[in-house]
Coordinates of C-alpha atoms and ligand atoms in Angstrom, one line a residue:
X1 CA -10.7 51.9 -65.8
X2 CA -9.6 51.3 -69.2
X3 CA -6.7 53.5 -70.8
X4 CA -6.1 54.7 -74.2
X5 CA -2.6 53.3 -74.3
X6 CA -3.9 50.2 -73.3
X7 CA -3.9 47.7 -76.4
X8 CA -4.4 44.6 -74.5
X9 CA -7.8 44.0 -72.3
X10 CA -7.5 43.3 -68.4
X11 CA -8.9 39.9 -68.6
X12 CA -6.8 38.9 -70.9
X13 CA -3.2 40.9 -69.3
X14 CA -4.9 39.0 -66.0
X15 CA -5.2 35.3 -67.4
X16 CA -2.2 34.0 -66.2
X17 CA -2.1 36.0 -62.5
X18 CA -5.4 34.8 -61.8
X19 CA -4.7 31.3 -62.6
X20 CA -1.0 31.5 -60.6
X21 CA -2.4 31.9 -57.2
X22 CA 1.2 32.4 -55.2
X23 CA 3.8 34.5 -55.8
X24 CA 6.8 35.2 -53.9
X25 CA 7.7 39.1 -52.7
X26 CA 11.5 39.6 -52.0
X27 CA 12.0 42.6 -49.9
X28 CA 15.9 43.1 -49.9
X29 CA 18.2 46.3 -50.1
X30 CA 21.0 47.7 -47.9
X31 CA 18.5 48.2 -44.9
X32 CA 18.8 43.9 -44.7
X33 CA 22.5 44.6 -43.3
X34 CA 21.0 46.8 -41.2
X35 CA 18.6 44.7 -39.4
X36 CA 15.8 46.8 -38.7
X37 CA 13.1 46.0 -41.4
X38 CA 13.0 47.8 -44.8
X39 CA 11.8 50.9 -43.1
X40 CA 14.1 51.7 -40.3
X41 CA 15.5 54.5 -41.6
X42 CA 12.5 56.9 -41.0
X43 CA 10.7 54.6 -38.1
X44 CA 13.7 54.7 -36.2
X45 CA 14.6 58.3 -37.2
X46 CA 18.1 57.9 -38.6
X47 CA 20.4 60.6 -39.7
X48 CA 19.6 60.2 -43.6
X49 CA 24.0 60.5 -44.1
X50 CA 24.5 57.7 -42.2
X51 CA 22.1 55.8 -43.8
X52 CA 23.1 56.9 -47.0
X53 CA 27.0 56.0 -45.8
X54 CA 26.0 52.8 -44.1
X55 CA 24.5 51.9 -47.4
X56 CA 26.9 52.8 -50.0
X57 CA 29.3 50.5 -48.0
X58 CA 27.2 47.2 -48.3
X59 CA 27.7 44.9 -50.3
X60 CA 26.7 41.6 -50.0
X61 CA 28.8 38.6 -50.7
X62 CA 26.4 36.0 -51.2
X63 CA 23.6 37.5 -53.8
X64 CA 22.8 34.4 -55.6
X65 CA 19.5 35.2 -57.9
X66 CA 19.5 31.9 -59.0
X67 CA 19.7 30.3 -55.6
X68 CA 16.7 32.4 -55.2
X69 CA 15.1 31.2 -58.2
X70 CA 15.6 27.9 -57.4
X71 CA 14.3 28.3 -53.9
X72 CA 11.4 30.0 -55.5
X73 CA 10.6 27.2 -58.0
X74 CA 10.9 24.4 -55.0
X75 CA 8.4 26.3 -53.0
X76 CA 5.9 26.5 -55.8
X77 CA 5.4 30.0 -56.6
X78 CA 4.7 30.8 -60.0
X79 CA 5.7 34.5 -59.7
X80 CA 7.8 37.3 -58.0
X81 CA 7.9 40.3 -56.8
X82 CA 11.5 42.2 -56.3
X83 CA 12.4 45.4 -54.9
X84 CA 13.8 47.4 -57.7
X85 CA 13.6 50.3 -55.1
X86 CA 12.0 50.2 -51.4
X87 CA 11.2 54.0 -49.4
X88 CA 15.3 54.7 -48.9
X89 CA 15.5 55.6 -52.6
X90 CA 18.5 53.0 -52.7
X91 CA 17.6 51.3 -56.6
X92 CA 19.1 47.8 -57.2
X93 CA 19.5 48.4 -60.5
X94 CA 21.7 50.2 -63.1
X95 CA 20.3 54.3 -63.1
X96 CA 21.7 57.3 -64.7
X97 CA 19.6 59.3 -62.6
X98 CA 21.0 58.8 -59.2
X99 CA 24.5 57.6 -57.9
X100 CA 22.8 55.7 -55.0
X101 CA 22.5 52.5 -56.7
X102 CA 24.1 48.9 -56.2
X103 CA 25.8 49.5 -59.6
X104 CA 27.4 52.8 -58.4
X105 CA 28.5 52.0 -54.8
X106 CA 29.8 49.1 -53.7
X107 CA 28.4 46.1 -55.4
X108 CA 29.6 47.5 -58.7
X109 CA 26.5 44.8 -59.9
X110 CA 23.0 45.2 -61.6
X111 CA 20.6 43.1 -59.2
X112 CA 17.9 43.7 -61.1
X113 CA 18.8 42.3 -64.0
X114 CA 20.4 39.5 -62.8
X115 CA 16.9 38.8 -60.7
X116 CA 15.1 38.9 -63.9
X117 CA 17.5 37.0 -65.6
X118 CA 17.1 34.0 -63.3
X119 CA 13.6 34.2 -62.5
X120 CA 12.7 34.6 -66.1
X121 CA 15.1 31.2 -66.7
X122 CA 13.4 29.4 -64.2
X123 CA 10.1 29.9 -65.8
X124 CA 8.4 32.2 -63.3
X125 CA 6.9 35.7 -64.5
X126 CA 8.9 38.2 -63.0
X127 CA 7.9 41.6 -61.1
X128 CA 9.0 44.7 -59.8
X129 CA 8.1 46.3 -56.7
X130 CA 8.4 50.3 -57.3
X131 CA 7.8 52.6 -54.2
X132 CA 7.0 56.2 -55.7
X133 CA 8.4 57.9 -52.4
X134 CA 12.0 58.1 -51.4
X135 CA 11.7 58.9 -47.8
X136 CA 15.2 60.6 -48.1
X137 CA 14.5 63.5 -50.7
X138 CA 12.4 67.1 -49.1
X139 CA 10.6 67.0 -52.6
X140 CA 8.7 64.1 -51.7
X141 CA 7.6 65.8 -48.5
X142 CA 6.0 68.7 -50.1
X143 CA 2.5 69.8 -50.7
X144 CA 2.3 68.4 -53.7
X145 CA -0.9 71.0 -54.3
X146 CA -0.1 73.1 -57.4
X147 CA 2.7 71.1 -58.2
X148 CA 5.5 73.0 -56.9
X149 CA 8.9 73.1 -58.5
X150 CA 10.3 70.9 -56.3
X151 CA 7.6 68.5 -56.0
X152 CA 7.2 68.3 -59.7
X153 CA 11.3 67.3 -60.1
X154 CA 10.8 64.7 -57.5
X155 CA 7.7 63.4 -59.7
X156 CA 9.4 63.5 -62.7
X157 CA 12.6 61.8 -61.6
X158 CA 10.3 58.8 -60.4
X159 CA 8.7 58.3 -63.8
X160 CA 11.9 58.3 -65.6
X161 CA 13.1 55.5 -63.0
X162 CA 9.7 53.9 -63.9
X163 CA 10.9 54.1 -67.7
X164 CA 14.7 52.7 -67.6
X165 CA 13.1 49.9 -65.0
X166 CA 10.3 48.8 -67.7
X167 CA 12.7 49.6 -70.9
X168 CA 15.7 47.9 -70.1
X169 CA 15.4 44.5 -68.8
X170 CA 13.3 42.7 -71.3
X171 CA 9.9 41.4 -70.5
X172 CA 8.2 42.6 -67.1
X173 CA 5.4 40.9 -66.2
X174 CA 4.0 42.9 -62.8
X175 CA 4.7 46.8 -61.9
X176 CA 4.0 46.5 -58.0
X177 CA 3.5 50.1 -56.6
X178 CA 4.0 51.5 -53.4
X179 CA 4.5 54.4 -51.2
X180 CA 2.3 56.8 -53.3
X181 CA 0.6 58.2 -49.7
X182 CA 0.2 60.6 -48.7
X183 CA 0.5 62.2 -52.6
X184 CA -2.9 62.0 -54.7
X185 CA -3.3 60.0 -58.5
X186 CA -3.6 63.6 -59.6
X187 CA -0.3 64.9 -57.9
X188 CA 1.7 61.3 -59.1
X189 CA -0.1 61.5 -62.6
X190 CA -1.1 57.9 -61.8
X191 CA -2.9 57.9 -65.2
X192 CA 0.2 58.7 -66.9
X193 CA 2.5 56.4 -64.9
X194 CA -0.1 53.3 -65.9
X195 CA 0.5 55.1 -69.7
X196 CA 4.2 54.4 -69.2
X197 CA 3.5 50.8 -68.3
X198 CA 1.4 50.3 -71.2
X199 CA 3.6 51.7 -73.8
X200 CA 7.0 50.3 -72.7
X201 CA 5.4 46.8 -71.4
X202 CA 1.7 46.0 -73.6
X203 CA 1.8 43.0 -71.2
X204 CA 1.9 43.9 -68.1
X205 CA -0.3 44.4 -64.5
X206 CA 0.1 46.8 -62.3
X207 CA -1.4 47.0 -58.1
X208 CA -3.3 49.4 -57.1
X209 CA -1.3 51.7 -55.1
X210 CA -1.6 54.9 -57.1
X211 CA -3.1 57.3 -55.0
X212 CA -3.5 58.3 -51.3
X213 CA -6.5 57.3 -50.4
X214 CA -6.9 53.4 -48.4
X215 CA -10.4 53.6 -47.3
X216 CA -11.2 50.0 -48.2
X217 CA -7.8 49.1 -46.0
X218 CA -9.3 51.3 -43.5
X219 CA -12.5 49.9 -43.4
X220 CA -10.7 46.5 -42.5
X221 CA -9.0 47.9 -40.0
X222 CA -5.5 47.6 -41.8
X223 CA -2.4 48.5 -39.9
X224 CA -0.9 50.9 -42.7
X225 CA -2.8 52.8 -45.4
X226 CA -0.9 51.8 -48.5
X227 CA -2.0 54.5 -50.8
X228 CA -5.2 52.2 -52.8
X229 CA -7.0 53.3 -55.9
X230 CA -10.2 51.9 -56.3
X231 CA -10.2 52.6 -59.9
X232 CA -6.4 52.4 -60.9
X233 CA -4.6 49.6 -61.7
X234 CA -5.8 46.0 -62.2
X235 CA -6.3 44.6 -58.7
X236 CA -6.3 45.2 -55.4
X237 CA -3.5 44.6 -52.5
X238 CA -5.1 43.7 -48.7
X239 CA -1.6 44.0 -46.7
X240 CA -1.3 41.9 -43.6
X241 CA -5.2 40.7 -44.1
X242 CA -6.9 38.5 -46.9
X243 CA -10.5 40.2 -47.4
X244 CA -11.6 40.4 -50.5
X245 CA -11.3 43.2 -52.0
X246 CA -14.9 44.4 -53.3
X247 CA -14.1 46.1 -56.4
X248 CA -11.8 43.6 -58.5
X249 CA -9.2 40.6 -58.6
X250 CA -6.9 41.0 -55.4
X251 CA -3.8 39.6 -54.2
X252 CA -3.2 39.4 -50.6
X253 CA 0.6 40.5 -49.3
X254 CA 1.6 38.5 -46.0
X255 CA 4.6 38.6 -44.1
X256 CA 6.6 35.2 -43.2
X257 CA 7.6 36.5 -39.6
X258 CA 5.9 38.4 -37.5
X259 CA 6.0 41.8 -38.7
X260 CA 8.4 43.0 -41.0
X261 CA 9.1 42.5 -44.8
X262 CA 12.9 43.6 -44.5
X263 CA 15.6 40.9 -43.2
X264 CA 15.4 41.6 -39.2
X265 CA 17.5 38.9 -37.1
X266 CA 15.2 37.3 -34.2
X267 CA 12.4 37.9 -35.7
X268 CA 9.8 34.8 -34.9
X269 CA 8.8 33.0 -38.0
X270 CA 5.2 31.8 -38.8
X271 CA 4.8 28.3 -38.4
X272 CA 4.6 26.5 -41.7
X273 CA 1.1 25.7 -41.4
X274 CA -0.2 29.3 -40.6
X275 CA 1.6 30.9 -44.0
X276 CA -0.1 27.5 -45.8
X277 CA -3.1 28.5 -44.2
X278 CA -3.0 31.8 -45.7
X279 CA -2.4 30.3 -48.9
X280 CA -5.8 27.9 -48.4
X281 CA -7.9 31.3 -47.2
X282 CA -6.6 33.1 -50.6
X283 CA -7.5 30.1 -52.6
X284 CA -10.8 29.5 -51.6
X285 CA -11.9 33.7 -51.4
X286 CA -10.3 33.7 -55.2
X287 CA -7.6 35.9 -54.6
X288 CA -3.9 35.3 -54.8
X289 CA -1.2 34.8 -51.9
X290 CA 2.1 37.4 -52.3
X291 CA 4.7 36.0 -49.6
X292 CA 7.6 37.8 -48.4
X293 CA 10.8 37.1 -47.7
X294 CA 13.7 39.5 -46.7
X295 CA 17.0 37.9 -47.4
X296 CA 19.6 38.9 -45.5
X297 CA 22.1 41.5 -45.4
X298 CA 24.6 39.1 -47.4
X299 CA 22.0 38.2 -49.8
X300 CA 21.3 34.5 -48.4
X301 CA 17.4 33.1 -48.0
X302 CA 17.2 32.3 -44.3
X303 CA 16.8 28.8 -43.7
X304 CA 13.8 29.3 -41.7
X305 CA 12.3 30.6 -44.8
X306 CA 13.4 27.6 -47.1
X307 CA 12.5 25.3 -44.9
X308 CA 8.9 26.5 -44.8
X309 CA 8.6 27.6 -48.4
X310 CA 9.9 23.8 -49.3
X311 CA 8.0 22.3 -47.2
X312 CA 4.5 23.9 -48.6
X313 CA 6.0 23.2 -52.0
X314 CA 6.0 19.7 -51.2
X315 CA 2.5 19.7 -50.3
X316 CA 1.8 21.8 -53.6
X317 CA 3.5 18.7 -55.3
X318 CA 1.1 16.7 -54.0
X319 CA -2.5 18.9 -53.5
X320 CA -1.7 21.9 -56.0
X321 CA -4.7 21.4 -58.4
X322 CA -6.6 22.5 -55.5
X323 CA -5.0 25.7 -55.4
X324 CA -4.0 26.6 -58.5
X325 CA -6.0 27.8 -61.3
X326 CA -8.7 30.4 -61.1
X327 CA -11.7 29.9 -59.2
X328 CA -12.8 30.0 -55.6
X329 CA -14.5 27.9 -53.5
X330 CA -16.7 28.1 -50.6
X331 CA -19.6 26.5 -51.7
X332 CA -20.9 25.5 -48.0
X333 CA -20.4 26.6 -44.7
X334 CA -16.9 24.3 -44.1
X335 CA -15.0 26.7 -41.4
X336 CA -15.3 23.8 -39.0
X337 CA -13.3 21.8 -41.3
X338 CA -11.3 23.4 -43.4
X339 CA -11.5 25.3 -46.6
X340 CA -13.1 24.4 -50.0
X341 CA -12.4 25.1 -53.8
X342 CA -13.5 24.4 -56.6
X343 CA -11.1 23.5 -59.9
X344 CA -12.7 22.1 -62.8
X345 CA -16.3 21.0 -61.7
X346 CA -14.3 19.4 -59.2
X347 CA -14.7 20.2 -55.1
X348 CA -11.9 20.0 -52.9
X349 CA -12.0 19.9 -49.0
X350 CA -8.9 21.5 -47.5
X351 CA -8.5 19.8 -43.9
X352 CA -7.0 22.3 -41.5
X353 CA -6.6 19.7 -39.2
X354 CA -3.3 18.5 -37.0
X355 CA -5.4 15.0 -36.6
X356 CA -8.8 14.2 -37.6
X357 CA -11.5 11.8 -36.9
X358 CA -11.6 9.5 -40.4
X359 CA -15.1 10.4 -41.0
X360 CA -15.6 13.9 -42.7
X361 CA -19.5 15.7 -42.9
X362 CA -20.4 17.8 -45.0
X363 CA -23.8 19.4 -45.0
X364 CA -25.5 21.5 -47.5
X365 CA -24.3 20.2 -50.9
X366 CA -26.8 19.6 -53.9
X367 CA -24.7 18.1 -55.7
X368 CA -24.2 14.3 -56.1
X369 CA -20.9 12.5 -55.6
X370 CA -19.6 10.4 -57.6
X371 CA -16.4 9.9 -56.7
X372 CA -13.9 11.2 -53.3
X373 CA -10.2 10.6 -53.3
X374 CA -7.7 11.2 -51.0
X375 CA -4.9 14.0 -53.1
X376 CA -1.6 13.1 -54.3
X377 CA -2.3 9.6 -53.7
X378 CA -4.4 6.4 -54.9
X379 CA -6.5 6.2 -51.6
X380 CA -10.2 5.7 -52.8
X381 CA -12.9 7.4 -49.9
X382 CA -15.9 5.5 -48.8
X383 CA -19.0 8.7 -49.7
X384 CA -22.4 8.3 -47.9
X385 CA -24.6 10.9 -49.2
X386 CA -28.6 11.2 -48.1
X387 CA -30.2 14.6 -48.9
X388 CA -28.4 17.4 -48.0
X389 CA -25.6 15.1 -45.8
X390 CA -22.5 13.9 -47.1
X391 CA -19.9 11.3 -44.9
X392 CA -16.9 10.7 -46.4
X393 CA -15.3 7.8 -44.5
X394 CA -12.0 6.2 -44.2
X395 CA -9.6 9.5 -44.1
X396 CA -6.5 8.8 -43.1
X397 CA -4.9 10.6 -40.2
X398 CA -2.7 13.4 -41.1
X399 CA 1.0 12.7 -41.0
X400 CA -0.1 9.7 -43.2
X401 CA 0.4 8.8 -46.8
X402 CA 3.6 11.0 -47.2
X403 CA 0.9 14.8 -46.1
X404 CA 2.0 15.7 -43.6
X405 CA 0.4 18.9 -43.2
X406 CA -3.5 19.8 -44.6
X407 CA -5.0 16.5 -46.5
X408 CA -7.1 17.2 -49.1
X409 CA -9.8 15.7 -50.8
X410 CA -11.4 15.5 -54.2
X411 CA -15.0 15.3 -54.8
X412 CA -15.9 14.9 -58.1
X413 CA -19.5 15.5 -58.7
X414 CA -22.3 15.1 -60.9
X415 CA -21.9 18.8 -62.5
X416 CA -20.4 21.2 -61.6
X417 CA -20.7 21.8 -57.2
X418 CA -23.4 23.6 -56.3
X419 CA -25.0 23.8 -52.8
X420 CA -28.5 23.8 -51.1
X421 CA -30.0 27.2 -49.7
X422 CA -28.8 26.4 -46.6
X423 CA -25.4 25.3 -48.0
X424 CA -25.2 28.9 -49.5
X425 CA -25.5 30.9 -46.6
X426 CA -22.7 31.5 -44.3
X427 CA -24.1 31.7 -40.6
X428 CA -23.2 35.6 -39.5
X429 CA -23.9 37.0 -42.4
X430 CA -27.7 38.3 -43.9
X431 CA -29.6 38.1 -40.7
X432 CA -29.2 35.1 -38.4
X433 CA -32.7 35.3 -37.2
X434 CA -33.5 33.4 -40.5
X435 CA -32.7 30.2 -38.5
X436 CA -35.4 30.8 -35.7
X437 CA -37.4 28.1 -37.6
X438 CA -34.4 25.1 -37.4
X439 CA -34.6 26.4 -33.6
X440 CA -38.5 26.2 -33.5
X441 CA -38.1 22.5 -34.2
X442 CA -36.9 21.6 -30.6
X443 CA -39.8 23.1 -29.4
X444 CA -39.9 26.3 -26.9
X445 CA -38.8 25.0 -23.6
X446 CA -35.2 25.6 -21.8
X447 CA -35.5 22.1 -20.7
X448 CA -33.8 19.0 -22.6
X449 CA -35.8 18.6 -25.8
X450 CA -36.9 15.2 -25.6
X451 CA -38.9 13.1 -28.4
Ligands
GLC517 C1 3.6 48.6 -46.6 C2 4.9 48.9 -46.0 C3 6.1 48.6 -46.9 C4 6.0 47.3 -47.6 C5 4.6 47.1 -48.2 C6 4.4 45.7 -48.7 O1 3.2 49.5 -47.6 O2 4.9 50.2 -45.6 O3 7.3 48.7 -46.2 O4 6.9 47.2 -48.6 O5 3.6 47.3 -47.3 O6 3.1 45.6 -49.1

């Protein structure tokens, strides 16, 4: 939907975020001292004082924004997404609208700015995270139908947040919403919010979390129902899942441990290779990866997280022009291999392999190749190619060549990749029964087909 206030188009707002491909979300306020996720204080049914007191006491020692940035920039994201302010209501950031801030209590510090500061410095486009609801106040809890007094002062005390957030810090490149369930775009005045955006930032994107419908997240079986408008805001948010989303440009959000985006001790990390898988899946659907991390309670990365993060950055170092840049991929059937993309007219093959055999098929491309190569290095690939069969011989073993995890390897073709009918189909999907005549070939019989 396009808005009066809007001077510049979507594509063009949505050049560089489709071409960026992985950003980093940083869940962090007082509940990471807490230990119990960023949500703890309602799931767990807290006494809002004591949460409020708890709160107002912490103050983390180590906040370091340029740590982060620099932990950010190693790991190869080309963006971020902060938590100005999370469900508690607690905002990171200088307000004259509420004492419950890191610049009123304890801190005494703006974390906000210096988060934008650094990021900015470090070259990555910087965003906010916003949640509309602040589980704390009754006004959020009302029927917002008819806009009741105290519903509409609890509205308008989030916009002017929105305001100071997007007037005061200099350029802000993504407003990422949340918590607008179980309010309506009508009862938030979505349209107007996206007007604020507009006028105090011509530049930026916004999610889609503007209203309180999720049905597309419920269709996929999602476990929350993030609040998704299928109209507002310039693309869509699958949470914990990375399905397309039908109606525009998406960006998937993923957790790096098991659960939970707040800092939570114990928690089990994902291996490295399941959060680079993510990042492979995102690629090749055309969508972009948003990974969290939730510092901790004194404002330190964990180390499991670095260690991950680094390590995938290494491999970005190496294989990142398959990944980044817009574009999908999944020009044949390849699950049993890997994942494809495509990056200017070239084809890449994503190995999702621990170990494979040094011979790679590929069935179902049209195109001709000219040319494979092992990524991030100078080995050449031996490429046998009759009809609709491809072999590309002589892959190393992973754990070879300095990659460690996921080889990948370039194709470059005759055009730009294209595929044969059958390279176009994807088995499950359309009706299978199509393939009763690649059966029929074998002949009728249970009995070993023989020739
Ligand atoms: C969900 C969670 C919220 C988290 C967000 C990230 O909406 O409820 O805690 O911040 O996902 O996408």
């Amino acid at each position: 939907m396009t808005l009066t206030t809007q001077k510049i188009p979507q594509d063009v707002r949505m050049q560089w975020f489709r071409a960026a491909r992985y950003g980093l979300f940083i869940h962090w306020g007082p509940y990471a001292a807490l230990g119990f996720g960023e949500q703890g204080m309602l799931r767990e049914h807290m006494d809002q004082r004591e949460y409020e007191r708890r709160a107002c006491a912490w103050n983390p020692a180590h906040f370091d924004a340029k740590a982060w940035a620099d932990t950010a920039v190693r790991g190869g994201f080309k963006y971020a997404v902060f938590t100005a302010v999370h469900h508690d209501g607690y905002c990171n950031w200088d307000t004259d609208l509420t004492d419950f801030s890191s610049m009123k209590q304890a801190p005494k510090r703006d974390f906000v700015a210096e988060y934008v500061e650094a990021f900015r410095e470090a070259g990555l486009k910087v965003g906010l995270y916003f949640s509309l609801g602040d589980l704390r106040i009754p006004g959020y809890w009302s029927d917002s139908t008819g806009d009741p007094p105290d519903w509409v002062a609890y509205r308008d005390y989030t916009h002017h947040r929105l305001r100071e957030l997007l007037s005061r810090y200099g350029t802000i490149d993504i407003a990422w919403f949340d918590g607008a369930w179980p309010h309506n775009a009508n009862a938030w005045q979505s349209k107007k919010i996206l007007e604020i955006c507009h006028e105090l930032q011509p530049h930026i994107i916004t999610n889609n979390r503007l209203d309180a419908e999720s049905p597309y997240s419920a269709a996929q079986g999602a476990m929350e129902m993030p609040g998704e408008s299928s109209t507002l805001g310039d693309y869509g948010t699958p949470e914990h899942h990375t399905t397309p989303d039908p109606n525009r440009f998406w960006e998937s959000c993923q957790v790096s441990t098991s659960r939970l985006w707040g800092f939570t001790p114990g928690e089990h990390w994902r291996p490295t290779w399941d959060l680079l898988d993510n990042l492979c899946v995102c690629a090749s659907k055309g969508g972009n990866l948003l990974m969290n991390v939730g510092p901790d309670g004194e404002g330190r990365i964990p180390p499991e997280f670095a260690e991950r993060s680094d390590a995938i950055g290494r491999w970005l170092a190496a294989n990142g022009e398959a990944v980044y840049g817009p574009g999908a991929g999944d020009i044949t059937e390849f699950i049993s291999r890997g994942y494809q993309t495509v990056r200017d007219g070239k084809l890449y093959l994503i190995l999702r392999y621990e170990s494979q055999p040094p011979t790679v098929r590929v069935y179902g491309l049209a195109s001709r190749v000219l040319k494979a190569r092992l990524l991030g290095s100078d080995v050449e690939l031996g490429v046998e190619q009759r009809d609709a069969e491809l072999h590309i011989t002589g892959v190393p073993a992973a754990g070879t060549h300095g990659l460690p995890l996921y080889p990948v390897i370039e194709l470059t073709c005759d055009g730009d990749p294209t595929a044969t009918d059958f390279g176009k189909q994807r088995i499950w999907s359309g009706d299978p029964r199509r393939y009763r005549p690649w059966a029929e070939a074998r002949g009728d019989s249970p009995y070993v087909a023989r020739d």
